mmCIF file of C-alpha atoms in Angstrom:
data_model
loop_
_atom_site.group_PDB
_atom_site.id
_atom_site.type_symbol
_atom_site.label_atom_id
_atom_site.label_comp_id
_atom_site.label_asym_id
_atom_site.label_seq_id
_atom_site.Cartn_x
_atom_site.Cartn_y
_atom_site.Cartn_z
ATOM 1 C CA UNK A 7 0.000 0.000 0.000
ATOM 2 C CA UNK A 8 2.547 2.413 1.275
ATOM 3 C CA UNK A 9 4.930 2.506 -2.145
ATOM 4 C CA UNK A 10 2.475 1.889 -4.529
ATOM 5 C CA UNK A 11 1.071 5.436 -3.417
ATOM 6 C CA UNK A 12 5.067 6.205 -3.272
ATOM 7 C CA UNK A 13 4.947 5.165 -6.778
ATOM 8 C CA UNK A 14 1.612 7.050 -7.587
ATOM 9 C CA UNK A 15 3.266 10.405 -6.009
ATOM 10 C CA UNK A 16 6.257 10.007 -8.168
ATOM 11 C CA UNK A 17 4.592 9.334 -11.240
ATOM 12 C CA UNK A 18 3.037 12.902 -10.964
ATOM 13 C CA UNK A 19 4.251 15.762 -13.036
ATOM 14 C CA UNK A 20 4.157 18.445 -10.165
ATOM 15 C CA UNK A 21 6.759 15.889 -8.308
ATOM 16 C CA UNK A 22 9.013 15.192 -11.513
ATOM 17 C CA UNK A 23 9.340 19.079 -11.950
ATOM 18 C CA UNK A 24 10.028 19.120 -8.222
ATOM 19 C CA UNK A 25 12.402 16.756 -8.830
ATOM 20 C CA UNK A 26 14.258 18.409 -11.275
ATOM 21 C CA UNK A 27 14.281 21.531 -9.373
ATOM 22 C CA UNK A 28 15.839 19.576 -6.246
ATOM 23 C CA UNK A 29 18.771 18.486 -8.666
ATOM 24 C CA UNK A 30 19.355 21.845 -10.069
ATOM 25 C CA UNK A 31 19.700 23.439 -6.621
ATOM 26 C CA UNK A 32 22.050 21.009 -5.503
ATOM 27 C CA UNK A 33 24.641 20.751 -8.628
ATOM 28 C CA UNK A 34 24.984 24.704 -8.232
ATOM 29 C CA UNK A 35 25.404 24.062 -4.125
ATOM 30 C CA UNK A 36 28.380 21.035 -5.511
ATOM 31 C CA UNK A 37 29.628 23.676 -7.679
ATOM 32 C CA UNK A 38 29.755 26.515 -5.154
ATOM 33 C CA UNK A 39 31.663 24.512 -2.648
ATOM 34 C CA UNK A 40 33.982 23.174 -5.614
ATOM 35 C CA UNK A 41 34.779 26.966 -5.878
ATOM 36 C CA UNK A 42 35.493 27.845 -2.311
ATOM 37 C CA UNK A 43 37.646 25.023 -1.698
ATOM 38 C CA UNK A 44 39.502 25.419 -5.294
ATOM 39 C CA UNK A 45 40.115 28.888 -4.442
ATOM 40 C CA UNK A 46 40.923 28.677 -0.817
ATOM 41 C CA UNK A 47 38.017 31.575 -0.507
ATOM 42 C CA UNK A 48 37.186 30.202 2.818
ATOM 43 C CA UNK A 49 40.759 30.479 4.657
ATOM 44 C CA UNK A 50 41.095 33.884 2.428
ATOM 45 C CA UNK A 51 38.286 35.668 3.907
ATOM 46 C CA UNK A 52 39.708 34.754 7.188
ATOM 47 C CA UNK A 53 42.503 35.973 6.769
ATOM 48 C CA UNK A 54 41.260 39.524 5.274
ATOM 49 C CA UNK A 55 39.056 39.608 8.645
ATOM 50 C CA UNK A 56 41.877 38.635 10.731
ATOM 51 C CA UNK A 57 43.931 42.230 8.757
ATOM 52 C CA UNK A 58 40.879 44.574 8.886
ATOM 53 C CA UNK A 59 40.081 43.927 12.699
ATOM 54 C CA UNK A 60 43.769 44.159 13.544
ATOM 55 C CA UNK A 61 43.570 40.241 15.419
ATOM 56 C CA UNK A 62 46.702 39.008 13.521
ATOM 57 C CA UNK A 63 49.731 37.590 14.284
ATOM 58 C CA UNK A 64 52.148 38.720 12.253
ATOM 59 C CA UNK A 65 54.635 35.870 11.629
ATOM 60 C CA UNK A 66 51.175 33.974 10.838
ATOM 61 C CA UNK A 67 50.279 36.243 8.511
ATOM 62 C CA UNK A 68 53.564 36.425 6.466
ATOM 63 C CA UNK A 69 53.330 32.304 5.943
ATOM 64 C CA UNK A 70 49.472 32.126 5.103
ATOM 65 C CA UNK A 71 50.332 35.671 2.836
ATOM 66 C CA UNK A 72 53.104 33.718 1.100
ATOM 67 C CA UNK A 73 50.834 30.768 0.815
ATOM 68 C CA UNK A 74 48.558 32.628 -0.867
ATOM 69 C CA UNK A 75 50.928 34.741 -3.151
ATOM 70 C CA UNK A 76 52.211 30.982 -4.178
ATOM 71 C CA UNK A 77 48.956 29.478 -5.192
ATOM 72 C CA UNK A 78 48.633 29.360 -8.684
ATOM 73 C CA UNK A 79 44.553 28.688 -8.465
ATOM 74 C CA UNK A 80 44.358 31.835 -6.840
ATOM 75 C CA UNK A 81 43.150 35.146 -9.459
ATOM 76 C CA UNK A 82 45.777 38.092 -9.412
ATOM 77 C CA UNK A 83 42.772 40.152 -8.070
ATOM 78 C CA UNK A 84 42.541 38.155 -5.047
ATOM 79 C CA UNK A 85 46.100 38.669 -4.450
ATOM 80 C CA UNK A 86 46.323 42.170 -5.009
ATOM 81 C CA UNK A 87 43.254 42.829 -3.014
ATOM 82 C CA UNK A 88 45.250 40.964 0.012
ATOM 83 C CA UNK A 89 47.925 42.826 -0.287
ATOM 84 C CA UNK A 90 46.366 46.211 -0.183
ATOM 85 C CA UNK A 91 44.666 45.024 2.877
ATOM 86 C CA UNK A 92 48.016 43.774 4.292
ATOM 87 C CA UNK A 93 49.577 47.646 3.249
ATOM 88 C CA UNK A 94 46.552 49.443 5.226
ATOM 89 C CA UNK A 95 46.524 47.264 8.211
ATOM 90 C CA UNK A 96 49.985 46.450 9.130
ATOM 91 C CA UNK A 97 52.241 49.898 9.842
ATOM 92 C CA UNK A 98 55.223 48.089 11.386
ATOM 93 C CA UNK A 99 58.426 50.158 10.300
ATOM 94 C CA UNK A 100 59.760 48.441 6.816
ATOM 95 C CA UNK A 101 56.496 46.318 6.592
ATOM 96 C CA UNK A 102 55.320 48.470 2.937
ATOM 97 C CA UNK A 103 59.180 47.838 1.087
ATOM 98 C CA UNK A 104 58.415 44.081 2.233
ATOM 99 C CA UNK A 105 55.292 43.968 0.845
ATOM 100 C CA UNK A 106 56.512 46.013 -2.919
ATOM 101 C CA UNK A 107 59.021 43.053 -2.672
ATOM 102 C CA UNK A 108 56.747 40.141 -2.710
ATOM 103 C CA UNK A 109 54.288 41.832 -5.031
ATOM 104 C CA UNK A 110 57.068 42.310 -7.638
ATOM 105 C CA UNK A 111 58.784 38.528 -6.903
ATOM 106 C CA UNK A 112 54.934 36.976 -7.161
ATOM 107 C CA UNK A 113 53.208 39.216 -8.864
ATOM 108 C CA UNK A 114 54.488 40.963 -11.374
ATOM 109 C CA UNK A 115 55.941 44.542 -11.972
ATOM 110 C CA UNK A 116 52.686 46.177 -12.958
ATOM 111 C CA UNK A 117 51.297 44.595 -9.748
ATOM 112 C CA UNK A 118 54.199 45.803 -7.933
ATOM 113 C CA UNK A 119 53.387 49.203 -9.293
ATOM 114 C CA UNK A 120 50.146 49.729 -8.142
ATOM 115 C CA UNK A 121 50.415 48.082 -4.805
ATOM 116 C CA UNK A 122 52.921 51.327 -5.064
ATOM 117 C CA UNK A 123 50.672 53.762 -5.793
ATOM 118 C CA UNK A 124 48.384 52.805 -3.548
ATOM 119 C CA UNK A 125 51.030 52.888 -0.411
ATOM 120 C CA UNK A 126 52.139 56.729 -1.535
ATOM 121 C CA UNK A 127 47.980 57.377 -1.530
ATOM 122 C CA UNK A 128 47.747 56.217 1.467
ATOM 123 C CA UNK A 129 51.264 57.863 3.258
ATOM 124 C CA UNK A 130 50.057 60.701 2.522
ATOM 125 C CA UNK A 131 46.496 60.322 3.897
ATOM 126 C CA UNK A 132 48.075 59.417 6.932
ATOM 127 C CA UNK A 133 50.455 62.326 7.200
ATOM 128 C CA UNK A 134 47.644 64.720 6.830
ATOM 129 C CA UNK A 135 45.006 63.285 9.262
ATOM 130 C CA UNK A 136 47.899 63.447 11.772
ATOM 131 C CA UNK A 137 48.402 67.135 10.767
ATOM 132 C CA UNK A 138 44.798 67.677 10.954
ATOM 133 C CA UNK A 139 44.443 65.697 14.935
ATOM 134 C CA UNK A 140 47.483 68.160 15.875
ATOM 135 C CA UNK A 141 45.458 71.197 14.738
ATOM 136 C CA UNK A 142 42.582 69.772 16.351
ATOM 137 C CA UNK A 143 44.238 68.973 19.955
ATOM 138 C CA UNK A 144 46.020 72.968 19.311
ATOM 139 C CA UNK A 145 42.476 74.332 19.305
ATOM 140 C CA UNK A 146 42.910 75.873 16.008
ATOM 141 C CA UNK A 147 40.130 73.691 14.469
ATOM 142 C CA UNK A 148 36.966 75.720 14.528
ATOM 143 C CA UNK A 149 33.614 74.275 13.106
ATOM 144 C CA UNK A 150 32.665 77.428 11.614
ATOM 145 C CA UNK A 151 36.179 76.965 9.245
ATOM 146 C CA UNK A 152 34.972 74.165 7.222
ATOM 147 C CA UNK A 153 32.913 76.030 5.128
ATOM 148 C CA UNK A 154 34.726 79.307 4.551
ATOM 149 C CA UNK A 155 34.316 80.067 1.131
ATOM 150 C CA UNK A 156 31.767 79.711 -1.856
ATOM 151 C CA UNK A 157 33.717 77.081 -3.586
ATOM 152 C CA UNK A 158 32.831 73.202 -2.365
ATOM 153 C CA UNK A 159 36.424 71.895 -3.236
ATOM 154 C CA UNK A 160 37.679 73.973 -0.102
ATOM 155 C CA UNK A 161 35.158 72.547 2.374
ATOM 156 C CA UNK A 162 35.765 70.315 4.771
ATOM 157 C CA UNK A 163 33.899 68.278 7.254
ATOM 158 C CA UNK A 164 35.684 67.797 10.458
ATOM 159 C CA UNK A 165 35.497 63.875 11.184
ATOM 160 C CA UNK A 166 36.480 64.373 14.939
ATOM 161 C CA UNK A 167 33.698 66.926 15.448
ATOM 162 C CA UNK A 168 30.802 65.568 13.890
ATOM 163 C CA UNK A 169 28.093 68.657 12.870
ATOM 164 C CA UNK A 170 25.379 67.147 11.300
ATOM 165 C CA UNK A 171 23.173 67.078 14.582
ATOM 166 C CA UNK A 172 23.663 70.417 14.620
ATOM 167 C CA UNK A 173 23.232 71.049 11.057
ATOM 168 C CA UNK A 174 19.436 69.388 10.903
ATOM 169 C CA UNK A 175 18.598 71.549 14.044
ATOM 170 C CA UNK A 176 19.438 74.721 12.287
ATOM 171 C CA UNK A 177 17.836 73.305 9.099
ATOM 172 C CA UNK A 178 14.664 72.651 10.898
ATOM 173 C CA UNK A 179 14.925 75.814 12.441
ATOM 174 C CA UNK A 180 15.521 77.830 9.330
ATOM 175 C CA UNK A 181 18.845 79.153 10.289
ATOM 176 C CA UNK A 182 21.087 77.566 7.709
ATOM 177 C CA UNK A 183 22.867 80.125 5.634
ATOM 178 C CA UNK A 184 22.348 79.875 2.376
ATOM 179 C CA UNK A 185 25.757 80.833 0.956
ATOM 180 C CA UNK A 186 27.209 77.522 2.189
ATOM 181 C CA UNK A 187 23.981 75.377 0.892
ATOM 182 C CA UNK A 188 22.796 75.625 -2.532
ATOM 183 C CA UNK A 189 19.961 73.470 -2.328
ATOM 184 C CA UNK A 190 18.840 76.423 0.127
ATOM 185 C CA UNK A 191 19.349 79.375 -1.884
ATOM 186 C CA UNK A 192 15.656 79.028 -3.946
ATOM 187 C CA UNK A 193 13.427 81.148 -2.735
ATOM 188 C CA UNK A 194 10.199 78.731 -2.333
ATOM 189 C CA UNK A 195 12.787 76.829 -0.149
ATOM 190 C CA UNK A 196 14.246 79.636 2.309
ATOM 191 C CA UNK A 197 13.001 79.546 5.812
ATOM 192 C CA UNK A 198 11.004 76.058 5.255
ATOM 193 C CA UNK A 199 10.731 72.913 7.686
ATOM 194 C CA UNK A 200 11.661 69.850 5.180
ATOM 195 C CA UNK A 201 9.594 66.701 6.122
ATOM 196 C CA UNK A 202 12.068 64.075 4.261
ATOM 197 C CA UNK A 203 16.122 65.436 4.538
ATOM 198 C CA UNK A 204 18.906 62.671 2.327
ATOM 199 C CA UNK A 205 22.382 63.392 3.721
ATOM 200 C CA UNK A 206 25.085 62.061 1.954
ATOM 201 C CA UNK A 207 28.995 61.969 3.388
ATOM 202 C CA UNK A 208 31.527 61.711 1.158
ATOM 203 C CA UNK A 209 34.285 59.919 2.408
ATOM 204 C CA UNK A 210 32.353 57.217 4.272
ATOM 205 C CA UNK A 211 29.875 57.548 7.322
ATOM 206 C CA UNK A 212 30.532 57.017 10.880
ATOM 207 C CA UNK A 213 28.583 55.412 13.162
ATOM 208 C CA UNK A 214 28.144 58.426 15.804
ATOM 209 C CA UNK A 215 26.775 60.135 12.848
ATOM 210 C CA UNK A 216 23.892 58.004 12.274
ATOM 211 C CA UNK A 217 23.064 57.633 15.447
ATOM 212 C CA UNK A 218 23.359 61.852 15.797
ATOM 213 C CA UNK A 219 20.852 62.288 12.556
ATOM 214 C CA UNK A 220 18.374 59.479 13.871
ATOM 215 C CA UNK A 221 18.396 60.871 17.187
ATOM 216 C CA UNK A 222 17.929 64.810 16.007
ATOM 217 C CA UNK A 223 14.972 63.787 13.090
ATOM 218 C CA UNK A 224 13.401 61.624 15.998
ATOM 219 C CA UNK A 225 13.326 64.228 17.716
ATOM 220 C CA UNK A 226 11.677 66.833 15.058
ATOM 221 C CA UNK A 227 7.909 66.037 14.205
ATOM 222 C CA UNK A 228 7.206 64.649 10.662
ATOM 223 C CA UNK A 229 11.135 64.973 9.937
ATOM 224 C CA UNK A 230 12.494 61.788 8.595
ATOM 225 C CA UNK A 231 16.144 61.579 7.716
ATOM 226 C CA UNK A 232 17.778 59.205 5.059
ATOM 227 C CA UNK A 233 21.938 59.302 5.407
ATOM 228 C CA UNK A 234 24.185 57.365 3.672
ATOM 229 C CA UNK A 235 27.816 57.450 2.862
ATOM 230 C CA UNK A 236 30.496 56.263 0.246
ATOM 231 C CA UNK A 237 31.224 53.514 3.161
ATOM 232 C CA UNK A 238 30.635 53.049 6.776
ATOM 233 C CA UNK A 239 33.928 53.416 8.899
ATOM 234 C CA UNK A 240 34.835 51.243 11.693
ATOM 235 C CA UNK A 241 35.630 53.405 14.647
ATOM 236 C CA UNK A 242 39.096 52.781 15.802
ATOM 237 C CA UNK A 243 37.528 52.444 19.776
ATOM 238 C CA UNK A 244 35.304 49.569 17.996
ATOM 239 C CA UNK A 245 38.327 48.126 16.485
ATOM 240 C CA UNK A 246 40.826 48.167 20.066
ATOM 241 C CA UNK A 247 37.503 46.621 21.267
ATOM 242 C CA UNK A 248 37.847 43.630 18.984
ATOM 243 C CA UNK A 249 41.124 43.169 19.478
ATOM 244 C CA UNK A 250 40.522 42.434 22.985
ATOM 245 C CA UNK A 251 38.689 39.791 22.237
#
């Protein structure tokens, strides 16, 4: 009784489409995993965790980084991308020449160039945020400064005091200058309470500053506030906080 209606069930289109479907879904699943393991995706992602949460050990990461850089399965994307993780991350003293050193023994000189690029971009990001934190600590850094001027190329958004809390309260209260905000300077929209405000931070978005904009529209009546950023930053508190871990 019991497989003939087995029998009966299987015989039906619905199940041999079903069926089918079942098979499908599981090649692609074979297939995925076939890809993973190929590729070593699974022991490379990580690693790239270990780098951007700063939980490494660095004589581990030189063999696994080696490893990698040796594996001929592995796409020269994938390497590079380690490698400019393993240039942002790691600031011991000599660590970038290393680095330019393996990418041109494993990876070629156009590699090696651009892994070389990217480390002068990046010196000299680092050399001016630590000019900017010394301003900042000197009291010289005033939030009115970062938008002297009429042209946007000169202004600048002071990370370490975040102003967009205040910015939305001034906007709801009609006090925003004009001058400095040329989605302001229409007429129709001059003095006006905006029900729906999109704030976009170029440069990536912080956590404190979503939190500040939620907090400020919640607090304004029939304000709602959409932000967004070019990527969300980790802050470095969040980071140390990892690490302890």
């Amino acid at each position: 009784m019991i497989s003939s209606t087995i029998r009966s069930v299987q015989s039906l289109p619905e199940h041999k489409d079903r069926f089918k479907k079942l098979q499908v879904h599981l090649e692609i699943c074979e297939r995925c995993h076939e890809a993973l393991a190929d590729k070593r995706l699974t022991d490379l992602v990580a690693l790239e965790q270990d780098l951007a949460t700063r939980v490494v050990n660095l004589k581990a990461v030189d063999k696994e980084l080696l490893q990698f850089l040796q594996d001929p399965a592995l796409d020269l994307s994938l390497k590079l991308r380690l490698m400019l993780l393993c240039e942002a991350q790691l600031t011991e003293e000599g660590q970038s020449a290393r680095l330019q050193d393996l990418a041109a023994q494993h990876l070629g000189r156009a590699a090696a160039r651009k892994l070389r690029t990217w480390a002068e971009a990046l010196r000299r990001l680092r050399e001016g945020r630590e000019r900017r934190m010394r301003r900042s600590r000197a009291g010289s850094g005033v939030e009115g400064d970062s938008f002297t001027g009429d042209s946007p190329r000169r202004a600048r958004l002071w990370r370490w005091r975040p102003r967009l809390a205040t910015l939305l309260q001034d906007l709801a209260a009609g006090n925003l200058d004009p001058a400095h905000f040329r989605c302001l300077r229409s007429q129709n929209l001059a003095g006006r309470v905006h029900s729906s405000v999109v704030i976009f931070v170029v440069g990536g978005i912080t956590l404190p500053e979503i939190r500040a904009t939620h907090e400020v529209a919640a607090a304004l009546p029939g304000t709602q506030a959409y932000i967004g950023g070019s990527c969300l930053l980790t802050p470095r508190q969040l980071v140390e906080l990892c690490e302890a871990f």
